[in-house]
XYZ file of C-alpha atoms in Angstrom:
507
model
C 17.697 -23.752 -3.601
C 19.491 -20.525 -4.313
C 16.401 -18.549 -3.175
C 16.241 -20.545 0.156
C 19.895 -19.660 0.680
C 19.057 -15.975 0.177
C 16.149 -16.407 2.565
C 18.346 -17.800 5.284
C 20.691 -14.907 4.757
C 17.736 -12.558 5.105
C 16.666 -14.368 8.340
C 20.160 -13.740 9.850
C 19.565 -9.963 9.161
C 15.749 -9.945 10.255
C 16.661 -11.669 13.495
C 19.157 -9.209 14.575
C 18.009 -7.611 17.966
C 17.546 -4.077 16.529
C 15.619 -5.325 13.430
C 13.525 -7.673 15.660
C 12.614 -4.659 17.811
C 11.566 -2.466 14.754
C 9.555 -5.353 13.328
C 7.715 -5.774 16.590
C 7.240 -2.072 16.914
C 5.889 -1.859 13.359
C 3.582 -4.731 13.820
C 2.214 -3.233 17.057
C 1.685 0.273 15.647
C 0.309 -1.212 12.395
C -2.336 -3.181 14.348
C -3.353 -0.054 16.257
C -3.426 1.873 13.018
C -5.739 -0.777 11.568
C -7.934 -0.771 14.720
C -8.489 2.948 14.659
C -11.131 3.833 11.980
C -9.999 6.345 9.328
C -6.299 6.315 9.701
C -5.476 3.402 7.372
C -2.108 1.919 6.292
C -1.049 4.775 4.009
C -1.408 7.382 6.686
C 0.140 5.049 9.240
C 3.283 4.405 7.075
C 3.546 8.119 6.142
C 3.329 9.130 9.655
C 6.062 6.633 10.885
C 8.630 7.653 8.120
C 10.112 10.624 10.013
C 10.052 8.559 13.286
C 11.939 5.776 11.444
C 14.464 8.334 10.006
C 15.104 9.847 13.488
C 15.376 6.523 15.160
C 18.062 5.193 12.640
C 19.923 8.465 12.093
C 23.054 7.176 13.896
C 23.300 4.014 11.932
C 25.233 3.422 8.594
C 23.004 4.045 5.684
C 22.484 0.335 4.745
C 21.483 -0.619 8.305
C 19.412 2.453 8.653
C 17.500 1.707 5.516
C 16.950 -2.028 6.460
C 15.742 -1.320 9.949
C 13.440 1.503 8.749
C 11.823 -0.431 5.864
C 11.316 -3.299 8.238
C 9.449 -0.967 10.623
C 7.338 0.635 7.863
C 6.371 -2.817 6.381
C 5.367 -4.002 9.730
C 3.028 -1.025 9.926
C 1.733 -1.976 6.407
C 0.799 -5.529 7.060
C -0.094 -4.877 10.720
C -2.708 -2.378 9.520
C -4.144 -5.209 7.331
C -4.525 -7.502 10.383
C -5.981 -4.752 12.682
C -8.557 -3.389 10.229
C -10.909 -6.297 10.925
C -11.334 -5.418 14.569
C -13.575 -2.445 14.059
C -15.246 -4.069 11.074
C -16.397 -6.872 13.397
C -17.010 -5.139 16.667
C -18.786 -1.924 15.407
C -19.505 -2.505 11.801
C -16.863 0.176 10.843
C -13.854 -0.940 8.780
C -10.568 0.173 10.116
C -9.352 0.563 6.540
C -10.879 0.129 3.056
C -9.799 -3.476 2.498
C -11.936 -4.583 5.565
C -15.160 -3.441 4.049
C -16.169 -6.934 2.972
C -15.509 -8.219 6.533
C -18.303 -6.079 7.934
C -20.820 -7.978 5.930
C -20.439 -11.211 7.905
C -18.170 -10.221 10.816
C -20.586 -7.804 12.394
C -23.370 -10.307 12.065
C -21.127 -12.984 13.777
C -20.472 -10.330 16.582
C -24.190 -9.801 17.023
C -24.574 -13.556 17.463
C -22.076 -13.486 20.332
C -19.226 -14.911 18.050
C -16.975 -11.810 17.726
C -14.060 -13.593 19.326
C -14.232 -16.452 16.904
C -14.481 -14.093 13.919
C -11.409 -12.062 15.129
C -9.442 -15.210 15.685
C -10.244 -16.573 12.215
C -9.232 -13.256 10.783
C -5.926 -13.466 12.572
C -5.357 -17.035 11.309
C -6.483 -16.254 7.784
C -4.140 -13.161 7.685
C -1.140 -15.200 8.981
C -1.588 -18.004 6.360
C -1.980 -15.397 3.526
C 1.048 -13.521 4.740
C 3.218 -16.628 4.907
C 2.031 -17.671 1.393
C 2.845 -14.280 0.030
C 6.195 -14.394 1.501
C 6.942 -17.696 0.046
C 5.783 -16.428 -3.385
C 8.022 -13.418 -2.896
C 11.098 -15.587 -2.195
C 10.873 -17.751 -5.250
C 9.685 -15.065 -7.795
C 11.835 -12.078 -6.729
C 15.167 -13.094 -8.213
C 13.895 -14.426 -11.532
C 11.749 -11.365 -12.031
C 14.488 -8.929 -11.194
C 16.915 -10.794 -13.583
C 14.381 -10.530 -16.389
C 13.767 -6.897 -15.680
C 17.513 -6.197 -16.055
C 17.045 -7.036 -19.806
C 14.710 -3.966 -20.250
C 15.928 -1.190 -22.459
C 15.254 2.466 -21.354
C 12.252 2.433 -23.538
C 10.980 -0.751 -21.815
C 11.528 0.814 -18.366
C 9.766 4.004 -19.438
C 6.777 2.070 -20.724
C 6.630 -0.193 -17.572
C 6.311 2.945 -15.421
C 3.617 4.349 -17.643
C 1.821 1.018 -17.178
C 2.116 1.402 -13.395
C 0.714 4.927 -13.568
C -2.194 3.839 -15.787
C -3.098 0.823 -13.690
C -3.155 2.658 -10.335
C -4.834 5.688 -11.841
C -7.621 3.656 -13.591
C -8.569 1.922 -10.356
C -8.319 4.678 -7.873
C -11.432 6.623 -6.926
C -14.797 6.553 -8.604
C -13.897 8.616 -11.594
C -11.204 7.620 -13.910
C -10.985 11.129 -15.261
C -10.443 12.431 -11.756
C -7.818 9.936 -11.146
C -5.910 10.853 -14.320
C -6.096 14.522 -13.248
C -4.463 13.696 -10.033
C -1.805 11.651 -11.749
C -1.085 14.681 -13.987
C -0.887 16.963 -11.013
C 1.570 14.619 -9.345
C 3.744 14.540 -12.555
C 3.677 18.381 -12.660
C 4.801 18.540 -8.988
C 7.629 16.003 -9.681
C 9.098 18.616 -12.171
C 9.454 21.241 -9.623
C 13.138 21.987 -8.834
C 16.362 22.267 -10.816
C 16.591 20.210 -14.030
C 19.128 17.517 -13.392
C 20.678 17.808 -16.922
C 20.433 21.500 -17.918
C 20.520 22.986 -14.458
C 17.609 25.273 -15.173
C 15.092 26.026 -12.377
C 11.656 24.772 -13.170
C 8.455 26.116 -11.477
C 10.299 27.397 -8.469
C 9.008 30.941 -8.543
C 12.361 32.102 -7.240
C 11.874 30.296 -3.910
C 15.124 28.757 -2.964
C 13.381 26.132 -0.837
C 11.903 24.755 -4.072
C 15.223 24.277 -5.931
C 15.638 20.707 -4.480
C 12.061 19.867 -5.469
C 9.032 19.179 -3.489
C 9.996 16.685 -0.633
C 8.035 13.323 -0.847
C 7.950 13.012 3.037
C 6.329 16.503 3.404
C 3.575 15.803 0.774
C 2.908 12.154 2.051
C 2.556 13.004 5.744
C 0.471 16.198 4.915
C -1.910 14.520 2.430
C -2.425 11.217 4.158
C -1.901 11.911 7.938
C -3.027 15.505 8.237
C -5.666 15.127 5.489
C -7.464 12.490 7.622
C -7.096 14.721 10.728
C -8.784 17.564 8.932
C -11.437 15.177 7.735
C -12.102 13.957 11.300
C -12.223 17.444 12.796
C -14.510 19.019 10.100
C -16.860 16.102 9.731
C -16.740 14.263 13.107
C -16.082 11.214 11.097
C -15.187 8.633 13.701
C -16.982 5.647 15.205
C -19.543 5.943 17.957
C -21.869 3.704 19.697
C -21.242 0.787 22.215
C -18.805 -1.841 20.985
C -19.895 -5.406 21.209
C -18.379 -7.696 23.728
C -15.580 -9.943 22.198
C -16.272 -13.243 24.088
C -14.351 -16.373 23.648
C -11.645 -16.335 20.952
C -11.172 -20.167 20.472
C -12.903 -21.318 17.218
C -14.433 -24.722 17.114
C -13.274 -27.592 14.831
C -16.239 -26.867 12.523
C -15.202 -23.204 12.241
C -11.679 -24.180 11.375
C -12.908 -26.806 8.854
C -15.418 -24.303 7.222
C -12.701 -21.520 6.941
C -9.752 -23.704 5.766
C -10.555 -23.686 2.036
C -11.753 -20.121 1.982
C -8.442 -18.968 3.604
C -6.341 -21.017 1.175
C -8.336 -19.774 -1.901
C -8.356 -16.220 -0.691
C -4.649 -16.180 0.013
C -3.792 -17.544 -3.460
C -6.194 -15.302 -5.306
C -5.305 -12.223 -3.157
C -1.476 -12.896 -3.881
C -1.834 -13.101 -7.666
C -4.106 -10.097 -7.802
C -1.561 -8.164 -5.698
C 1.050 -8.814 -8.434
C -1.046 -6.712 -10.768
C -0.265 -2.920 -10.340
C -3.336 -1.033 -9.301
C -5.384 -3.837 -7.890
C -4.649 -3.338 -4.270
C -6.079 -5.095 -1.120
C -9.412 -3.461 -1.322
C -10.250 -4.764 -4.830
C -8.781 -8.113 -4.033
C -11.025 -8.536 -0.893
C -14.078 -7.744 -2.812
C -13.221 -10.222 -5.612
C -12.275 -12.873 -3.236
C -15.513 -12.382 -1.338
C -17.467 -12.591 -4.655
C -15.622 -15.752 -5.644
C -16.122 -17.377 -2.307
C -19.838 -16.650 -2.205
C -20.096 -18.478 -5.573
C -18.053 -21.480 -4.724
C -19.437 -21.947 -1.077
C -22.096 -24.578 -0.360
C -23.308 -22.226 2.349
C -24.336 -19.386 -0.069
C -27.667 -18.645 1.687
C -25.782 -17.720 4.947
C -23.532 -15.070 3.400
C -24.315 -11.637 4.882
C -25.994 -13.388 7.774
C -22.822 -14.471 9.739
C -20.987 -16.971 7.499
C -17.511 -17.583 8.733
C -16.395 -18.141 5.166
C -17.383 -14.456 4.478
C -14.947 -13.364 7.209
C -12.035 -15.750 6.445
C -11.842 -15.287 2.625
C -11.634 -11.413 2.345
C -9.202 -11.131 5.266
C -6.853 -13.764 3.599
C -7.475 -11.931 0.278
C -6.351 -8.490 1.429
C -3.343 -9.765 3.307
C -2.319 -11.991 0.399
C -2.631 -8.875 -1.928
C -0.519 -6.744 0.274
C 2.231 -9.346 0.140
C 1.898 -9.832 -3.561
C 2.114 -6.088 -4.130
C 5.618 -6.089 -2.726
C 6.877 -8.107 -5.675
C 6.383 -5.372 -8.530
C 7.697 -2.792 -5.938
C 10.996 -4.631 -5.100
C 11.668 -6.300 -8.489
C 10.429 -3.780 -11.072
C 10.260 -0.571 -9.059
C 6.577 -0.254 -9.690
C 4.367 0.593 -6.745
C 1.042 -0.817 -7.385
C -0.872 0.699 -4.439
C -0.792 3.903 -2.551
C 0.846 2.437 0.454
C 3.619 0.722 -1.643
C 4.188 4.045 -3.293
C 4.895 5.569 0.077
C 7.203 2.681 0.958
C 9.067 3.313 -2.343
C 9.483 6.938 -1.391
C 10.848 5.897 1.996
C 13.516 3.671 0.279
C 14.452 6.497 -2.099
C 15.028 8.698 0.900
C 17.805 6.421 2.018
C 19.262 6.538 -1.644
C 18.053 2.984 -2.340
C 15.993 2.682 -5.569
C 13.708 -0.272 -5.855
C 13.794 -2.298 -8.973
C 15.957 -4.851 -10.815
C 19.303 -3.763 -9.307
C 17.994 -3.752 -5.649
C 18.842 -7.471 -5.229
C 22.454 -6.979 -6.629
C 23.251 -3.550 -5.013
C 21.466 -3.857 -1.758
C 20.843 -7.598 -0.955
C 20.904 -6.920 2.841
C 17.934 -4.560 2.509
C 16.047 -6.718 0.005
C 16.323 -10.155 1.733
C 16.206 -8.605 5.210
C 12.869 -7.121 4.314
C 11.561 -10.304 2.796
C 12.570 -12.375 5.791
C 11.122 -9.828 8.160
C 7.739 -10.349 6.626
C 7.884 -13.968 7.658
C 8.943 -12.876 11.119
C 6.383 -10.096 11.285
C 3.540 -12.452 10.473
C 4.544 -14.735 13.231
C 4.647 -11.700 15.591
C 1.289 -10.533 14.365
C -0.336 -13.893 15.123
C 1.093 -13.861 18.484
C -0.034 -10.375 19.110
C -3.469 -10.567 17.614
C -4.777 -13.837 19.221
C -4.090 -13.129 22.884
C -4.537 -9.290 22.753
C -7.808 -9.135 20.668
C -9.717 -7.810 23.711
C -6.907 -5.210 24.486
C -6.927 -3.931 20.861
C -10.716 -3.758 21.034
C -10.368 -1.164 23.762
C -8.342 1.044 21.430
C -11.547 1.637 19.495
C -12.815 3.630 22.410
C -9.863 6.169 22.219
C -11.491 9.615 22.186
C -10.624 11.712 19.098
C -9.716 14.601 21.382
C -6.620 12.659 22.411
C -5.918 10.786 19.259
C -5.876 13.810 16.805
C -3.362 16.069 18.820
C -0.991 13.069 19.002
C -1.088 12.693 15.211
C -0.563 16.356 14.645
C 2.378 16.424 16.985
C 4.002 13.487 15.375
C 3.520 15.059 11.972
C 4.895 18.441 12.799
C 7.782 17.430 14.963
C 8.623 14.471 12.605
C 8.754 16.594 9.330
C 10.521 19.409 11.042
C 13.133 17.180 12.515
C 13.905 15.485 9.241
C 13.650 18.572 6.858
C 14.617 21.351 9.377
C 12.502 23.793 7.347
C 9.556 26.000 8.242
C 8.671 26.158 4.526
C 8.149 22.285 4.585
C 5.863 22.589 7.599
C 3.643 25.132 5.846
C 3.696 22.939 2.646
C 2.735 20.003 4.847
C -0.242 21.896 6.358
C -1.363 23.230 2.938
C -1.125 19.798 1.345
C -3.280 18.380 4.274
C -5.964 21.145 3.635
C -5.723 20.335 -0.120
C -6.042 16.593 0.512
C -9.226 17.131 2.516
C -10.938 19.159 -0.124
C -9.862 16.771 -2.918
C -11.058 13.614 -1.179
C -14.292 15.428 -0.176
C -14.971 15.920 -3.947
C -13.861 12.300 -4.814
C -10.429 13.170 -6.120
C -8.192 10.290 -5.141
C -4.939 11.244 -3.210
C -2.817 8.057 -4.022
C -2.079 8.855 -7.737
C -0.451 12.242 -6.766
C 1.991 10.491 -4.521
C 2.754 7.671 -7.009
C 3.393 10.080 -9.876
C 5.527 12.378 -7.671
C 7.712 9.366 -6.924
C 7.695 7.969 -10.583
C 7.889 11.283 -12.218
C 11.643 11.765 -12.151
C 12.248 8.174 -12.956
C 9.923 8.411 -16.114
C 11.801 11.542 -17.152
C 15.223 9.973 -16.769
C 14.301 6.918 -18.726
C 12.657 9.043 -21.412
C 15.765 11.171 -21.839
C 18.036 8.002 -21.730
C 15.861 6.581 -24.484
C 15.879 9.694 -26.619
C 19.708 9.991 -26.312
C 20.091 6.320 -27.208
C 17.698 6.362 -30.204
C 18.763 9.759 -31.418
C 15.289 11.231 -30.772
C 13.413 8.586 -32.658
C 10.042 8.075 -30.750
C 9.104 5.143 -32.980
C 11.561 3.073 -30.875
C 9.064 2.964 -27.983
C 6.811 0.870 -30.258
C 9.634 -1.026 -32.121
C 11.047 -2.372 -28.872
C 9.017 -5.514 -28.119
C 9.010 -5.186 -24.377
C 8.069 -1.482 -24.598
C 5.242 -2.278 -27.104
C 3.766 -4.938 -24.738
C 3.722 -2.670 -21.841
C 2.307 0.335 -23.767
C -0.373 -1.978 -25.232
C -1.266 -3.366 -21.774
C -1.404 0.276 -20.517
C -3.761 1.353 -23.374
C -6.096 -1.571 -22.742
C -6.062 -0.972 -18.995
C -7.430 2.516 -19.719
C -9.521 1.799 -22.657
C -11.435 -1.415 -21.674
C -13.326 0.067 -18.628
C -14.379 3.018 -20.767
C -15.558 0.633 -23.543
C -17.527 -1.420 -20.939
C -19.130 1.697 -19.450
C -20.227 3.006 -22.897
C -21.630 -0.397 -23.853
C -23.523 -0.439 -20.508
C -24.917 3.082 -21.188
C -26.028 1.877 -24.653
C -27.836 -1.108 -23.244
C -29.619 1.077 -20.811
C -30.729 3.456 -23.543
C -31.934 0.508 -25.623
C -33.969 -0.887 -22.805
C -35.260 2.532 -21.869
């Protein structure tokens, strides 16, 4: 009952006119971000951070943080909704988590059922979003209260687990992912040491004394990185989009998709709780499970509506579930939640166990806005499917200059520094070449954010335990987290070695 009272308080905040406007704007922009191939939720959220900061600059800090994070979260789950549009209409996923949707969605479109597929995606996404929000309401406070009992060693080990989880699942190579994680940790140390006051890795540049700004790096690597990729590789959708047709599903369509939506929502939500899983992995796993359980197995890959409903519910459920470790433990499990965490820190609000005590307006306003935002997205997506489908045809020659302009003006307006503009451009170029060679970008941003927190907790633990490193394994909670982190990294390597051994024996 206490959680419901907090939810009603959050609704009173989320339903304020300004927050409603920001939620609507975020959902609308997020849907467009999802519809446009190649941009993705990480780039969309990173791109909107300076816009949110400028739009709320005249508000008190608490109200500015609430409105901004509502806007950015709207972009996040709006992109999850919109990503299915291109997946179904032109066989090009708007973002990675919609890859599975192409398998049956595009086949349905070729059969003249694109409208029905898009409608089922919207309904499945809405159901998953509501289930994730309900789970967040009832799990947030107990988890945050439990996390308050963590010692500095436990908090340090929890963040190490978060880094290992995301790094081990990002990209094709675990080694490359850990290299990027290490690079991010090194970058997080740039600046003046908070305890000794000694400048670290600043190379006598006064601009680096305050450290590398998260906003600069995020916009450069995610937004400009995608721009450079599009310019240099012509990586955008072409061809004639398929006509949408009727968007009203039949009773049989609704019946066939009901259980897949429910299963996908629940599986996706619980997978989202695990740092590192993310919406993409969840959509693949949900699709695999549904294919095994469905009585209609033979039709998968040929236009099965279950193959559209399940992964879309799965990726939206995972997106909502990923908010729980972010808000309650301060551990961003995906690249997008890492960017959201950085946005909160920009407003001097640190996600974690104390968030619900120190900033209840931000925490519960955000949770309630997810419920409001999902209703908005359902209303937006069903009637405006044909309108959003037209956005696919936006020529890159108009889209790319707009993204560059927002990036440059946004970062300069917030930071007021030419150095940060050059750093943003440089990080965009670096991101293009890194991603071209299969080096994942998300671990850099995650470790840049978590680096100072890991260092602070390590130093606190060392002061508390008089330099005794064995306390990290003597503390029960810390030992559990370190063990899980080790297994998270070791098990995939063991499985890979076993697979190679089997291949050698068979060969």
